CSV table of C-alpha atoms in Angstrom, one decimal:
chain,number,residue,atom,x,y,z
A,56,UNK,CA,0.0,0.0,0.0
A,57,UNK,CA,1.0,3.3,-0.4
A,58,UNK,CA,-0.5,7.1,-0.9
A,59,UNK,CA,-1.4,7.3,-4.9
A,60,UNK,CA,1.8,8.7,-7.0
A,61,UNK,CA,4.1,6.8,-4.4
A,62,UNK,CA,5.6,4.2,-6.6
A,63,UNK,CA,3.4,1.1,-5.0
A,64,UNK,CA,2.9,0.5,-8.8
A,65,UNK,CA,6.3,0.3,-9.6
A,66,UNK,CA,7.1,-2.4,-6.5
A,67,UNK,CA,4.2,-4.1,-8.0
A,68,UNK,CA,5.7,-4.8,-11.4
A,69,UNK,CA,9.2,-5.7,-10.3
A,70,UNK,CA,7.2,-8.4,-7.9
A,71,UNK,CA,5.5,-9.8,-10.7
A,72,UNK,CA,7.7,-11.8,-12.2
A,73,UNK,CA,9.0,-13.8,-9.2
A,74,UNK,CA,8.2,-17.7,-9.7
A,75,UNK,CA,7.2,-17.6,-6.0
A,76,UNK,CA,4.2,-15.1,-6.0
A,77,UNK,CA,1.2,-14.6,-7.1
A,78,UNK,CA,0.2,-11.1,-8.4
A,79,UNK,CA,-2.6,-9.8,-8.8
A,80,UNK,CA,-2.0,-6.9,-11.9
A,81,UNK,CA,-4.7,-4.5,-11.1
A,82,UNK,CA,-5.8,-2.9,-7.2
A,83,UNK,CA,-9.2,-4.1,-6.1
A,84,UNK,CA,-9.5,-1.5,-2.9
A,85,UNK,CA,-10.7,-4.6,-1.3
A,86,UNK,CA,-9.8,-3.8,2.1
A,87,UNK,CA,-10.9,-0.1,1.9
A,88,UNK,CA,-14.4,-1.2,0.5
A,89,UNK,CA,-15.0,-3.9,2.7
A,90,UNK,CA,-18.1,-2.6,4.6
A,91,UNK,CA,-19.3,-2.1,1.4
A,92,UNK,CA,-19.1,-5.9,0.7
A,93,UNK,CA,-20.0,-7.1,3.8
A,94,UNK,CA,-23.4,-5.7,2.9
A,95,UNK,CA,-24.2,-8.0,0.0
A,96,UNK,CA,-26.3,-10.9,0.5
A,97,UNK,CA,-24.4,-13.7,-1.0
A,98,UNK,CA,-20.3,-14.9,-2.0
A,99,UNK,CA,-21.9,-14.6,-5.3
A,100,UNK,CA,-23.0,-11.2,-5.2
A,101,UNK,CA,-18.9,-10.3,-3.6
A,102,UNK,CA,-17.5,-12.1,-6.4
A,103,UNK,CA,-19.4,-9.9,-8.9
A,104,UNK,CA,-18.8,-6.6,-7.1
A,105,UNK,CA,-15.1,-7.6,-7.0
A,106,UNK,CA,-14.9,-9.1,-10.7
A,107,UNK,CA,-17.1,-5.9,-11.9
A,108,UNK,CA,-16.6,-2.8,-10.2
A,109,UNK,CA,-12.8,-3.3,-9.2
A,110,UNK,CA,-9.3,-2.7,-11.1
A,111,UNK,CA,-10.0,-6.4,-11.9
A,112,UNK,CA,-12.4,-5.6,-14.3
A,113,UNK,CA,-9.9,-4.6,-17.0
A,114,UNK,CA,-8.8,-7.7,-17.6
A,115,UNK,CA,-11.6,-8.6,-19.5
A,116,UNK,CA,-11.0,-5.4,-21.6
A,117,UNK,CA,-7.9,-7.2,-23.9
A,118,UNK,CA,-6.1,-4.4,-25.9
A,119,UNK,CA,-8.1,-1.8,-24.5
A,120,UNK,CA,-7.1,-1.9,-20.6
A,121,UNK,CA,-5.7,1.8,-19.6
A,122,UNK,CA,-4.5,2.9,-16.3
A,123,UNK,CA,-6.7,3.2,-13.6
A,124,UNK,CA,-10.3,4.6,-13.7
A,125,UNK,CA,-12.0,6.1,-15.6
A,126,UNK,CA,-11.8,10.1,-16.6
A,127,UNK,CA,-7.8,10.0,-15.8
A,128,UNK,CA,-5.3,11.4,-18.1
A,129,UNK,CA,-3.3,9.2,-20.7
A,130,UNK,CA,-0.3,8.0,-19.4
A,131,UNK,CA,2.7,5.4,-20.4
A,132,UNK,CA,1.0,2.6,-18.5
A,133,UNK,CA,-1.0,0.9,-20.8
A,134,UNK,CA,-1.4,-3.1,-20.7
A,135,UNK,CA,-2.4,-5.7,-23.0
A,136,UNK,CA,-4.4,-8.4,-21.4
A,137,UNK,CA,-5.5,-9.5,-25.5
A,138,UNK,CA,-4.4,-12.8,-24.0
A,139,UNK,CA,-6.0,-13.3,-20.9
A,140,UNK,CA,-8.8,-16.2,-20.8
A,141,UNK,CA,-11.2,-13.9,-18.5
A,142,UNK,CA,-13.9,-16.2,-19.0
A,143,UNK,CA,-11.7,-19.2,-17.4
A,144,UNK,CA,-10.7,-16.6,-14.5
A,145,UNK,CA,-14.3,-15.7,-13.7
A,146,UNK,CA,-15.9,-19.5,-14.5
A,147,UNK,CA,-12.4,-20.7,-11.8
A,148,UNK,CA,-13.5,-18.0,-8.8
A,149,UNK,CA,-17.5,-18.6,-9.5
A,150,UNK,CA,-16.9,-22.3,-8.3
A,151,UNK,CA,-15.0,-21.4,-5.5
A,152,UNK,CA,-17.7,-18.7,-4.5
A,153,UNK,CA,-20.1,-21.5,-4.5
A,154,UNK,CA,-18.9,-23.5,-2.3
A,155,UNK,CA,-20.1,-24.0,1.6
A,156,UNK,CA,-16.8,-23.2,3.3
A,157,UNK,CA,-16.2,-20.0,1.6
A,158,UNK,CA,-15.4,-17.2,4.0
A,159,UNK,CA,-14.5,-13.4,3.3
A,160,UNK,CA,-10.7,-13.9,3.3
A,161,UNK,CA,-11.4,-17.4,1.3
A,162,UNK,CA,-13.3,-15.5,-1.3
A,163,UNK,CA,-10.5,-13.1,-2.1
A,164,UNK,CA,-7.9,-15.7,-1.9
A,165,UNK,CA,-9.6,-18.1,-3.9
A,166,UNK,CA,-10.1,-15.0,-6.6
A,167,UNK,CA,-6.2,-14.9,-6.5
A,168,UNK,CA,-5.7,-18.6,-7.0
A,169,UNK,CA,-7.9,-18.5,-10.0
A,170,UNK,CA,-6.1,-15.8,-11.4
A,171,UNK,CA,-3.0,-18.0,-11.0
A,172,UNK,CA,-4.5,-20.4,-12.5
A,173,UNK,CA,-5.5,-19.0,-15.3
A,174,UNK,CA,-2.0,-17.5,-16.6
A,175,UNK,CA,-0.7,-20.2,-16.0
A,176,UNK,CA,1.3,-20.0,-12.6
A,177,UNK,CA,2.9,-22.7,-10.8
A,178,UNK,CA,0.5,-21.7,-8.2
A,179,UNK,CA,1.1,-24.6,-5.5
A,180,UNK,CA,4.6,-23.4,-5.6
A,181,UNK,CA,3.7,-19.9,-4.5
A,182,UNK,CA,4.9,-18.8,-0.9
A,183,UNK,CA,2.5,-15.6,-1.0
A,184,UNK,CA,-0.1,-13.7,-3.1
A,185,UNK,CA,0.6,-10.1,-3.5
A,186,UNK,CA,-2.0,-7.4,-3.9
A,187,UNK,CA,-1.9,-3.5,-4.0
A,188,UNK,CA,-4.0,-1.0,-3.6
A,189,UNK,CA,-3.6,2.5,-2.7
A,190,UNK,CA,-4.9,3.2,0.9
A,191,UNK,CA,-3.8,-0.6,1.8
A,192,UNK,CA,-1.9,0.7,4.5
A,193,UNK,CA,-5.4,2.3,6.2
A,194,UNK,CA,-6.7,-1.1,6.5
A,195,UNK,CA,-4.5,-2.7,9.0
A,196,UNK,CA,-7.0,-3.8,11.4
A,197,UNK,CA,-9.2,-5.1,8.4
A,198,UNK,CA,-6.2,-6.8,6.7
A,199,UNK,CA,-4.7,-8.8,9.6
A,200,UNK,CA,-8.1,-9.3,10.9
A,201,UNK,CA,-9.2,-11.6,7.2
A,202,UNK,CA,-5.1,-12.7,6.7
A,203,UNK,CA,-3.6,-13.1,10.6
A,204,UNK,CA,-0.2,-14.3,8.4
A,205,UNK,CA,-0.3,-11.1,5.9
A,206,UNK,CA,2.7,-8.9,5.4
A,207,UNK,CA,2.2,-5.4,4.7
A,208,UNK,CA,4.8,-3.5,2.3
A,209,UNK,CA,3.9,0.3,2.6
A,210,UNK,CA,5.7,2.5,-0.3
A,211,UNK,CA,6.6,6.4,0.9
A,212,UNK,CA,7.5,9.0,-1.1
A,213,UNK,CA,8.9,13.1,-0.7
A,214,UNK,CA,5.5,14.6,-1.0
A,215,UNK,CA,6.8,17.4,-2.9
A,216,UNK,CA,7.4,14.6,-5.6
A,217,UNK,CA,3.7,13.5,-5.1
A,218,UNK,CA,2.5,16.3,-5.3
A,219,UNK,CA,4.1,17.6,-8.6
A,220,UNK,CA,3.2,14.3,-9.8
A,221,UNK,CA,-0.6,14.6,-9.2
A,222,UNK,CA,-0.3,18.3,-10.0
A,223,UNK,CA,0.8,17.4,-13.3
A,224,UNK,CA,-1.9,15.1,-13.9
A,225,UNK,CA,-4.5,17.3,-13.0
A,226,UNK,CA,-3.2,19.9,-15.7
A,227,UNK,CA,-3.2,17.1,-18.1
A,228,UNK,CA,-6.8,16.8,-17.1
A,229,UNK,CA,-8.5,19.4,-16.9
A,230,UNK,CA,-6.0,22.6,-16.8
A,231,UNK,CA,-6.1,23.5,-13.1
A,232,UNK,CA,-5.5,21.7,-10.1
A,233,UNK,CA,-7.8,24.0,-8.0
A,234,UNK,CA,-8.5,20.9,-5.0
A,235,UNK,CA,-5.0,21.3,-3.5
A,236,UNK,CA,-5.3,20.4,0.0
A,237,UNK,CA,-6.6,17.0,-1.0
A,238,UNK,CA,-3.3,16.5,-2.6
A,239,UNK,CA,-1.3,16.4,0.8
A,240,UNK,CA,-4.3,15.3,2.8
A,241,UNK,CA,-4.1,11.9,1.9
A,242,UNK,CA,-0.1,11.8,2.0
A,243,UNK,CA,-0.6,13.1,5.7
A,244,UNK,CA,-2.7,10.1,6.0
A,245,UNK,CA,-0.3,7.6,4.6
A,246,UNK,CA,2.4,8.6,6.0
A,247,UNK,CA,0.9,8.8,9.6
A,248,UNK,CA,0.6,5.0,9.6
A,249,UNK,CA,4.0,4.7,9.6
A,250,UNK,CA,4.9,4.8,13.5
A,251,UNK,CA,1.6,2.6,14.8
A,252,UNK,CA,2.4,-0.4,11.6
A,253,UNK,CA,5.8,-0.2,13.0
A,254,UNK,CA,4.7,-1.7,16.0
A,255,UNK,CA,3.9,-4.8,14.3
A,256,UNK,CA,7.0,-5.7,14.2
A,257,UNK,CA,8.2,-8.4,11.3
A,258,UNK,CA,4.7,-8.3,9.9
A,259,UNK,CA,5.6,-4.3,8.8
A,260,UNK,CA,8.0,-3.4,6.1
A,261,UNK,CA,7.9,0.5,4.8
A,262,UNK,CA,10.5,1.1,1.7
A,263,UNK,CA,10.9,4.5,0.5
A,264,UNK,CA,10.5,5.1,-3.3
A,265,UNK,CA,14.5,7.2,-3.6
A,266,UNK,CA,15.8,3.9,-1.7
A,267,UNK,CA,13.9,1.7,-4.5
A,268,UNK,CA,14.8,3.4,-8.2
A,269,UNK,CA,18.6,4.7,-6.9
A,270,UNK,CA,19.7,1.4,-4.6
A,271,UNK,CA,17.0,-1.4,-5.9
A,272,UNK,CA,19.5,-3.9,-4.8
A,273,UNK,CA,19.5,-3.2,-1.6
A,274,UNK,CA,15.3,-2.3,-1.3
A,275,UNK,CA,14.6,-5.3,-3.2
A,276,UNK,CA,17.0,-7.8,-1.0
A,277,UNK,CA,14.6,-6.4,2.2
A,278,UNK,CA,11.3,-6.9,0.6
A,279,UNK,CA,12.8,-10.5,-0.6
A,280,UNK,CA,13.9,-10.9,3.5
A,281,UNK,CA,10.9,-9.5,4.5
A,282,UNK,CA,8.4,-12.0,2.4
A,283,UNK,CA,10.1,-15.1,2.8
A,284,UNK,CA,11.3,-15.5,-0.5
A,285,UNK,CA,14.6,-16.0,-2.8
A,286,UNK,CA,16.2,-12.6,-4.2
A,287,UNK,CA,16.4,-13.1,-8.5
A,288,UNK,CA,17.5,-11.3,-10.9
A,289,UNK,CA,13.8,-11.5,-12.5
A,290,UNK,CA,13.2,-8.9,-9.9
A,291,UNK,CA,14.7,-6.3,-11.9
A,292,UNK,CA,12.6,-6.5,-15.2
A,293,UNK,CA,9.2,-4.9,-14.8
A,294,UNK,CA,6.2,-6.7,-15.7
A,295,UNK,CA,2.4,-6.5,-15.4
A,296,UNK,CA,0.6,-10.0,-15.6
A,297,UNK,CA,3.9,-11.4,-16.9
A,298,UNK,CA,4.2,-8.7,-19.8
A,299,UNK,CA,6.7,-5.7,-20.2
A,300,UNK,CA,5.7,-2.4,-18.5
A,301,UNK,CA,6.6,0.8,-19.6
A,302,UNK,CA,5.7,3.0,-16.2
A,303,UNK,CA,3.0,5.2,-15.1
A,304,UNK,CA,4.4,8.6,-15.3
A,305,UNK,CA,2.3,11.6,-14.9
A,306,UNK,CA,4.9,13.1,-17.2
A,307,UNK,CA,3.9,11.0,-20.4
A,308,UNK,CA,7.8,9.4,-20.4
A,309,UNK,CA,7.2,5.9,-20.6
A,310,UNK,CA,10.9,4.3,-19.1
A,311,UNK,CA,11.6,0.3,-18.9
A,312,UNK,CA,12.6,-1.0,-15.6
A,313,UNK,CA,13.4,1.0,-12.4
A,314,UNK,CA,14.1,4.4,-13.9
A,315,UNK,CA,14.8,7.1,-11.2
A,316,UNK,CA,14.8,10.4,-13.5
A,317,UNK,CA,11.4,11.2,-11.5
A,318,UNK,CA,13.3,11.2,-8.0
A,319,UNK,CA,13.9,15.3,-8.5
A,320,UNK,CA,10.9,16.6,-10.9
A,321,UNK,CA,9.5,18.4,-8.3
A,322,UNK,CA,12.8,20.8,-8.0
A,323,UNK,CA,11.7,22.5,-11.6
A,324,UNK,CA,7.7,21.5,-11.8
A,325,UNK,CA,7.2,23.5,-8.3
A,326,UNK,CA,7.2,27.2,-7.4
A,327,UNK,CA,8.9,27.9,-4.4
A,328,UNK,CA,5.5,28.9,-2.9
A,329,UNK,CA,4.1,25.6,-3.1
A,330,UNK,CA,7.0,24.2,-1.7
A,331,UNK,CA,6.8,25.9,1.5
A,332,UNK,CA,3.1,25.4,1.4
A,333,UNK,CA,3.7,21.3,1.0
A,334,UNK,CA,6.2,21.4,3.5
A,335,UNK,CA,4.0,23.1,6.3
A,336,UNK,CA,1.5,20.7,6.1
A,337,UNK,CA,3.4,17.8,5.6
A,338,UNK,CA,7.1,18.2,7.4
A,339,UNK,CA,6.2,16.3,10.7
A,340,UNK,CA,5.7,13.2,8.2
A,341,UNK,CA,8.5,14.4,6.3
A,342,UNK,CA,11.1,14.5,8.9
A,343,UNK,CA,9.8,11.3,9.9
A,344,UNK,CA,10.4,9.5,7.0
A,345,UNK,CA,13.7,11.2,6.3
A,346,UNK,CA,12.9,13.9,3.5
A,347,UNK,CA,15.0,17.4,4.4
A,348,UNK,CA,12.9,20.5,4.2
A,349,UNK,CA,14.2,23.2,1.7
A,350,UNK,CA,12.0,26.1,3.4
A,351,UNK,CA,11.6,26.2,7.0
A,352,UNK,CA,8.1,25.0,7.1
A,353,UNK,CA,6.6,27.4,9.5
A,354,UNK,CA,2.9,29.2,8.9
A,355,UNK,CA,3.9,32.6,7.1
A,356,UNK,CA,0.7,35.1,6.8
A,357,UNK,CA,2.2,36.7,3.8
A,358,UNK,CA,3.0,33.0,1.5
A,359,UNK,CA,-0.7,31.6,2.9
A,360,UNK,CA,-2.3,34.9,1.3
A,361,UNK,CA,-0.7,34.3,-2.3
A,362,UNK,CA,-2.8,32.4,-4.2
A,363,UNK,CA,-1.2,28.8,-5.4
């Protein structure tokens, strides 16, 4: 998990290609929706919710799966699923959801296997399933309480970086980015999480997206540690359901593996104004997690009256 524009993606697709996991290619929100799920009457009517109104859903789409949902800008992160058998995948997780000892955690898990199955994995080889979504790392309670042997990988990231990031997208968008707050609000939120999932000990692992493009070595060898699984070289070749992936960068630049020529875009993309006004909200998180403040981060009447 990870707030959105932190590189979670990225960690996702150099995963995805190790013999030992299973990986599910798109985020399913899952564990943030999960009240919503509860409410339905039947495993059937979770499957469908899951299959049909999730990230999962673009796998049936072929040549025509994009990035996320709908409405976002074009991006470099388009995938080709023109060779997926959905109609195995769903037929493989509809007999599992019919079955009498199907549980919650059981009818995600058994969605994962199916998915396995259906590209072909080794799947009775696999140590763990992996799945991301953004706000992951919100769900604690929810996620241990379904998966009591579940590791959580939470990705950080400067959230001057984020921010240009989602800036930038929003331009592409529409041309303004007028929501701004929201923009550090849910990196505040993220990031917070960081000192109370520490206290879970070996079951906690945050990696910092600098640390993962500039020394992917060393950040892949502790997510390898941490999971229980053998470091390969595989690990360094991005993929999304066993294909290529070219990246999902705001900035249109598609890049092939672990590219870190994003690390400093928000030294030229930002004024200094928003700068300061990032670091104010955010520097107790940011000091935290080891990012340096350039301004000093205090409340300054004059910078909060100029417009952003």
């Amino acid at each position: 998990g990870g707030c959105p524009k932190s590189g979670t993606t990225l960690l996702l697709s150099l995963l995805d290609g190790h013999p030992q996991l299973a990986v599910l290619p798109e985020e399913t929100h899952f564990l943030e929706q999960r009240g919503d799920y509860s409410a339905l009457g039947s495993y059937q009517a979770k499957l469908r919710g899951l299959l049909e109104q999730s990230g999962l859903r673009l796998l049936g789409e072929g040549k025509r799966a994009r990035t996320g949902w709908s409405g976002e800008a074009p991006s470099a992160d388009l995938r080709d699923y023109s060779g997926f058998d959905h109609q195995r995948f769903v037929r493989l997780a509809a007999y599992a959801a019919e079955q009498p000892w199907m549980s919650d955690s059981l009818l995600f898990s058994e969605t994962v296997r199916a998915y396995a199955m259906t590209i072909g994995s080794n799947w009775r080889d696999c140590i763990r399933w992996v799945e991301k979504s953004t706000c992951n790392e919100l769900c604690p309670e929810i996620l241990f309480g379904l998966f009591p042997a579940a590791k959580l990988i939470q990705v950080v990231r400067d959230p001057r970086a984020v921010f240009a990031s989602r800036k930038k997208r929003l331009l592409n968008l529409s041309g303004c980015y007028t929501k701004a707050h929201r923009l550090v609000r849910g990196w505040n939120r993220s990031s917070g999480q960081i000192s109370k999932l520490m206290k879970r000990g070996d079951q906690y692992l945050v990696i910092r997206y600098e640390d993962l493009v500039l020394a992917p070595r060393q950040s892949l060898e502790r997510a390898c540690r941490f999971a229980g699984i053998e470091f390969l070289p595989e690990l360094f070749t991005t993929t999304r359901a066993g294909r290529e992936w070219q990246g999902n960068s705001s900035f249109h630049n598609a890049f092939s593996g672990i590219s870190g020529q994003a690390v400093n875009h928000w030294k030229s993309d930002l004024t200094e104004n928003e700068v300061w006004w990032v670091e104010m909200h955010c520097r107790e998180g940011m000091q935290f997690a080891g990012y340096p403040l350039q301004t000093d981060g205090r409340f300054s009447v004059t910078r909060w009256l100029k417009r952003l």
